[in-house]
Coordinates of C-alpha atoms in Angstrom, one line a residue:
M896 CA 35.1 167.6 212.2
T897 CA 32.6 170.4 212.6
A898 CA 34.3 173.5 214.1
F899 CA 30.9 175.3 214.6
E900 CA 27.5 175.6 213.1
G901 CA 24.6 178.0 213.3
D902 CA 21.4 179.5 211.8
L903 CA 21.4 182.6 209.6
S904 CA 18.3 183.8 211.4
K905 CA 20.2 184.0 214.6
I906 CA 23.8 184.7 213.6
S907 CA 25.2 187.2 211.1
L908 CA 26.9 185.7 208.0
P909 CA 29.3 188.6 207.6
L910 CA 30.4 188.2 211.2
T911 CA 30.8 184.5 210.7
L912 CA 33.0 185.1 207.7
Q913 CA 35.0 187.6 209.7
R914 CA 35.3 185.1 212.5
I915 CA 36.8 182.5 210.2
A916 CA 39.2 185.1 208.7
G917 CA 40.2 186.4 212.1
Q918 CA 41.3 182.9 213.1
G919 CA 43.2 182.4 209.9
A920 CA 41.3 179.1 209.6
T921 CA 41.5 176.6 206.8
G922 CA 38.4 174.6 206.0
I923 CA 35.0 174.6 204.2
L924 CA 31.9 176.6 205.2
T925 CA 28.7 175.1 203.9
V926 CA 25.5 177.2 203.8
Q927 CA 22.2 175.3 203.0
G928 CA 19.4 177.6 201.9
E929 CA 15.9 176.9 200.8
N930 CA 16.8 176.2 197.2
D931 CA 20.6 175.8 197.1
I932 CA 23.7 174.8 198.9
I933 CA 26.9 176.8 198.7
A934 CA 30.3 175.6 199.8
V935 CA 33.1 178.1 200.5
S936 CA 36.7 177.0 200.8
F937 CA 39.1 179.0 203.1
L938 CA 42.8 178.8 203.1
N939 CA 44.4 180.6 206.1
G940 CA 41.4 182.8 206.4
G941 CA 41.1 183.8 202.7
I942 CA 38.4 182.6 200.3
V943 CA 40.0 180.5 197.5
S944 CA 36.9 178.9 195.9
A945 CA 33.1 178.7 196.1
D946 CA 30.7 176.1 194.6
A947 CA 26.9 176.0 194.4
L948 CA 24.8 172.9 194.0
N949 CA 22.7 174.5 191.4
Q950 CA 25.6 175.9 189.4
T951 CA 28.8 174.1 188.6
V952 CA 32.1 176.0 188.5
E953 CA 32.2 175.4 184.7
D954 CA 28.8 177.1 184.3
G955 CA 29.8 180.1 186.4
L956 CA 33.1 180.3 184.6
G957 CA 31.4 180.2 181.2
E958 CA 29.1 183.1 182.2
V959 CA 32.1 185.2 183.3
L960 CA 34.2 184.4 180.2
V961 CA 31.3 185.2 177.8
G962 CA 30.3 188.3 179.8
E963 CA 33.9 189.6 179.7
G964 CA 34.1 189.0 175.9
L965 CA 36.9 186.4 176.2
I966 CA 35.0 183.7 174.3
E967 CA 31.8 183.2 172.3
A968 CA 29.0 181.3 174.0
E969 CA 28.9 178.7 171.2
A970 CA 32.6 178.1 171.4
F971 CA 32.5 177.6 175.1
Q972 CA 29.6 175.2 174.8
R973 CA 31.5 173.1 172.2
L974 CA 34.6 172.9 174.5
A975 CA 32.4 172.0 177.5
A976 CA 30.7 169.2 175.6
E977 CA 34.1 168.0 174.4
H978 CA 35.4 167.9 178.0
Q979 CA 32.3 166.0 179.2
G980 CA 32.8 163.5 176.4
G981 CA 36.0 162.2 177.9
G982 CA 39.7 163.0 178.5
G983 CA 41.5 163.9 181.7
G984 CA 42.0 167.2 183.4
T985 CA 39.5 170.0 184.0
L986 CA 37.7 172.3 181.6
S987 CA 39.8 175.2 182.8
E988 CA 43.0 173.3 181.8
L989 CA 41.4 172.5 178.4
L990 CA 40.7 176.2 177.8
V991 CA 44.3 177.1 178.5
E992 CA 45.7 174.2 176.5
R993 CA 43.7 175.2 173.5
R994 CA 44.9 178.8 174.0
V995 CA 41.4 180.1 174.1
I996 CA 42.4 182.1 177.2
T997 CA 45.7 182.7 179.0
R998 CA 46.4 181.3 182.5
E999 CA 46.2 184.9 183.9
Q1000 CA 42.8 185.4 182.3
L1001 CA 41.6 182.1 183.7
L1002 CA 42.6 183.0 187.3
R1003 CA 41.0 186.5 187.0
A1004 CA 37.8 184.9 185.7
L1005 CA 37.7 182.3 188.5
R1006 CA 38.2 185.0 191.0
L1007 CA 35.4 187.1 189.6
Q1008 CA 33.1 184.0 189.5
T1009 CA 33.9 183.3 193.1
L1010 CA 33.2 186.9 194.1
R1011 CA 29.8 186.9 192.3
L1012 CA 28.7 183.7 194.0
M1013 CA 29.8 185.1 197.4
L1014 CA 27.9 188.3 196.9
H1015 CA 24.8 186.2 196.1
L1016 CA 25.4 184.2 199.3
L1017 CA 25.5 187.4 201.3
S1018 CA 21.9 188.2 200.2
W1019 CA 20.6 185.1 202.0
S1020 CA 18.7 185.8 205.2
E1021 CA 17.8 182.2 206.0
G1022 CA 19.8 179.0 206.0
E1023 CA 21.9 176.6 208.1
L1024 CA 25.7 177.0 208.1
K1025 CA 28.4 174.6 209.2
F1026 CA 32.2 175.1 209.2
Y1027 CA 34.5 172.1 208.8
S1028 CA 38.1 172.8 209.7
G1029 CA 40.9 171.0 208.0
D1030 CA 44.5 171.1 207.0
E1031 CA 44.0 171.7 203.3
V1032 CA 41.3 172.5 200.7
S1033 CA 41.1 172.1 196.9
Y1034 CA 41.5 175.3 194.8
E1035 CA 43.1 176.4 191.5
E1036 CA 46.8 176.9 191.8
G1037 CA 47.8 180.5 191.5
F1038 CA 44.4 181.8 192.7
L1039 CA 44.7 185.1 194.5
P1040 CA 42.7 184.6 197.8
I1041 CA 39.8 186.9 198.4
S1042 CA 39.9 188.6 201.8
V1043 CA 36.6 188.6 203.7
E1044 CA 36.9 192.4 204.1
E1045 CA 37.3 192.9 200.3
L1046 CA 34.1 190.8 199.8
L1047 CA 32.2 192.8 202.4
V1048 CA 33.4 196.1 201.1
R1049 CA 32.2 195.2 197.6
A1050 CA 28.9 194.0 199.0
A1051 CA 28.5 197.3 200.9
E1052 CA 29.3 199.4 197.9
E1053 CA 26.8 197.5 195.8
R1054 CA 24.1 197.9 198.4
D1055 CA 24.8 201.6 199.0
G1056 CA 25.2 202.5 195.3
G1057 CA 29.0 202.7 195.3
A1058 CA 29.2 205.0 198.3
A1059 CA 32.3 204.5 200.5
A1060 CA 33.5 206.1 203.7
D1061 CA 36.4 208.6 203.3
V1062 CA 39.4 207.0 205.0
G1063 CA 41.3 210.3 204.7
A1064 CA 38.7 212.2 206.8
V1065 CA 38.9 212.9 210.6
Y1066 CA 36.5 211.0 212.9
R1067 CA 35.7 211.1 216.6
P1068 CA 34.1 208.4 218.7
K1069 CA 30.5 208.4 219.8
P1070 CA 29.2 206.7 222.9
A1071 CA 27.6 203.3 222.4
H1072 CA 23.9 202.9 223.3
R1073 CA 24.2 199.1 223.7
I1074 CA 26.9 196.9 225.1
V1075 CA 29.9 196.4 222.8
R1076 CA 31.3 193.0 222.4
V1077 CA 34.4 191.7 220.6
L1078 CA 34.0 188.8 218.2
D1079 CA 35.6 185.5 219.4
R1080 CA 36.7 187.1 222.7
D1081 CA 33.2 187.6 223.9
G1082 CA 31.3 185.1 221.7
D1083 CA 30.2 184.3 218.1
G1084 CA 27.9 187.2 217.5
S1085 CA 24.7 185.5 218.5
E1086 CA 24.2 187.3 221.8
P1087 CA 22.6 190.8 222.0
G1088 CA 24.8 193.8 221.6
L1089 CA 27.0 195.6 219.1
W1090 CA 29.6 193.1 217.8
L1091 CA 33.0 194.3 216.6
T1092 CA 36.1 192.6 215.4
A1093 CA 39.3 193.3 217.2
D1094 CA 40.4 195.6 214.3
E1095 CA 37.1 197.5 214.5
M1096 CA 37.4 197.9 218.3
R1097 CA 41.0 199.2 217.9
L1098 CA 39.9 201.7 215.2
W1099 CA 37.0 202.9 217.3
Q1100 CA 39.3 203.6 220.3
A1101 CA 42.0 205.1 218.1
C1102 CA 39.9 207.7 216.3
D1103 CA 40.4 210.9 218.5
G1104 CA 39.0 213.7 216.4
E1105 CA 42.5 214.9 215.4
R1106 CA 44.0 212.2 213.2
T1107 CA 42.6 210.8 209.9
A1108 CA 41.2 207.3 209.9
V1109 CA 44.3 206.2 207.9
A1110 CA 46.6 207.6 210.6
A1111 CA 44.5 206.1 213.4
A1112 CA 44.4 202.7 211.8
A1113 CA 48.2 202.4 212.1
G1114 CA 48.9 200.3 209.0
L1115 CA 45.7 198.3 208.9
E1116 CA 45.2 196.6 205.4
R1117 CA 43.1 198.9 203.2
Y1118 CA 40.0 196.6 202.8
K1119 CA 40.0 196.0 206.6
L1120 CA 40.2 199.7 207.2
R1121 CA 37.5 200.5 204.7
Y1122 CA 35.1 197.9 206.1
A1123 CA 35.9 198.7 209.7
L1124 CA 35.2 202.4 209.1
H1125 CA 32.0 201.5 207.2
R1126 CA 30.7 199.4 210.1
L1127 CA 31.5 201.9 212.8
L1128 CA 29.7 204.6 210.9
K1129 CA 26.7 202.3 210.3
L1130 CA 26.6 201.4 214.0
D1131 CA 26.7 205.1 214.9
L1132 CA 30.0 204.7 216.9
L1133 CA 31.9 207.3 214.9
E1134 CA 31.1 210.7 213.4
P1135 CA 33.1 212.9 211.0
V1136 CA 34.7 216.0 212.5
P1137 CA 33.3 219.1 210.6
F1138 CA 36.7 220.7 210.0
A1139 CA 40.3 219.5 210.1
G1140 CA 41.9 220.5 213.3
A1141 CA 38.7 220.2 215.4
M1142 CA 39.0 218.1 218.5
S1143 CA 36.9 216.9 221.4
Q1144 CA 37.9 216.6 225.0
Q1145 CA 36.4 214.4 227.8
V1146 CA 35.7 216.4 230.9
G1147 CA 34.2 214.1 233.5
A1148 CA 31.2 212.5 231.8
A1149 CA 30.6 215.4 229.4
E1150 CA 32.2 215.9 226.0
I1151 CA 33.2 219.4 225.0
F1152 CA 33.6 220.1 221.3
M1153 CA 36.3 222.7 220.5
P1154 CA 36.0 224.2 217.0
P1155 CA 39.1 224.6 214.9
D1156 CA 41.3 227.7 215.1
P1157 CA 40.0 229.9 212.2
T1158 CA 43.6 230.8 211.2
V1159 CA 44.3 227.1 210.6
A1160 CA 41.0 225.8 209.4
R1161 CA 40.1 228.7 207.2
P1162 CA 43.3 230.2 205.8
A1163 CA 41.5 232.4 203.2
V1164 CA 39.4 234.0 205.9
A1165 CA 42.5 234.6 208.1
A1166 CA 44.4 236.2 205.2
R1167 CA 41.5 238.6 204.5
A1168 CA 41.3 239.5 208.2
A1169 CA 45.1 240.2 208.3
A1170 CA 44.9 242.4 205.2
K1171 CA 42.0 244.3 206.6
A1172 CA 43.9 244.9 209.9
A1173 CA 46.9 246.2 208.0
H1174 CA 44.8 248.5 205.9
E1175 CA 43.0 249.9 209.0
G1176 CA 46.4 250.4 210.6
R1177 CA 47.6 252.5 207.7
V1178 CA 44.3 254.5 207.7
A1179 CA 44.7 255.3 211.4
W1180 CA 47.8 257.3 210.8
L1181 CA 46.2 259.7 208.3
P1182 CA 44.6 262.1 210.9
W1183 CA 48.0 262.5 212.6
V1184 CA 49.6 263.4 209.3
G1185 CA 46.9 266.1 208.7
Y1186 CA 47.4 267.6 212.2
G1187 CA 51.2 267.9 211.6
L1188 CA 50.8 269.7 208.2
A1189 CA 48.3 272.1 209.7
A1190 CA 50.7 273.0 212.6
L1191 CA 53.5 273.6 210.1
A1192 CA 51.4 275.9 208.0
A1193 CA 50.4 277.9 211.0
G1194 CA 54.0 278.3 212.1
L1195 CA 55.0 279.6 208.6
I1196 CA 52.2 282.2 208.7
V1197 CA 53.3 283.5 212.1

């Protein structure tokens, strides 16, 4: 059964992945591009495997194992040929049985291979996608599911050269210049407007110019928080507050920005000001001391 389908030229792939994750769906998403087809398996909204028509899991696994220095290329090719020659089980099982790698190394390598294939998929701008819902999917037992937000954070960091939004900073909301819609509640992301997930909408509404993004997120999982903050900044719906303690107030339709109290935001400046005031206070008494001594001397002379 096809749950939904679409065209990458009209619908956002990241939003589609977030839609599947938000529903906690189990099933397979297929994306057919010009030169390849990639199938992604979801379990309760998490990515548990990915396969490409032009690259088998074994080929991708071999690249990872060799690249990570866990096996020599020639040794992997010999084991792959032996596996193809007959015998039951998978190549992964053979690698563990021969103690070429441990079970933990295998699972980490499969996860890295899946991440790389998914990052490649996110670079596609054209293709037809279909999602088939189901009760179960095939994946390696013990595989740690990849959250969609983890994938999207990694993709954003690669694209932006490793830059990431500071979740410990304070942000305030900016007015939207287009209609804001919530994914699933208002549609699938194909209509015009700014599309947000429910988590992104809550974070946008919670950032008040006083609390950090972490405090405003109220326990949101770290990758969800990082990607939600990344998107809201990219969509120009949030801006960082210049100094901690700054806040904005809504008065009618206008926004008034109130700069931070200098005694709070700039303690060093406040300390210098206090010291200067104390010094000036001491200096102010000096003329009165002089007047007193002069009067005493005059009295003694008389």
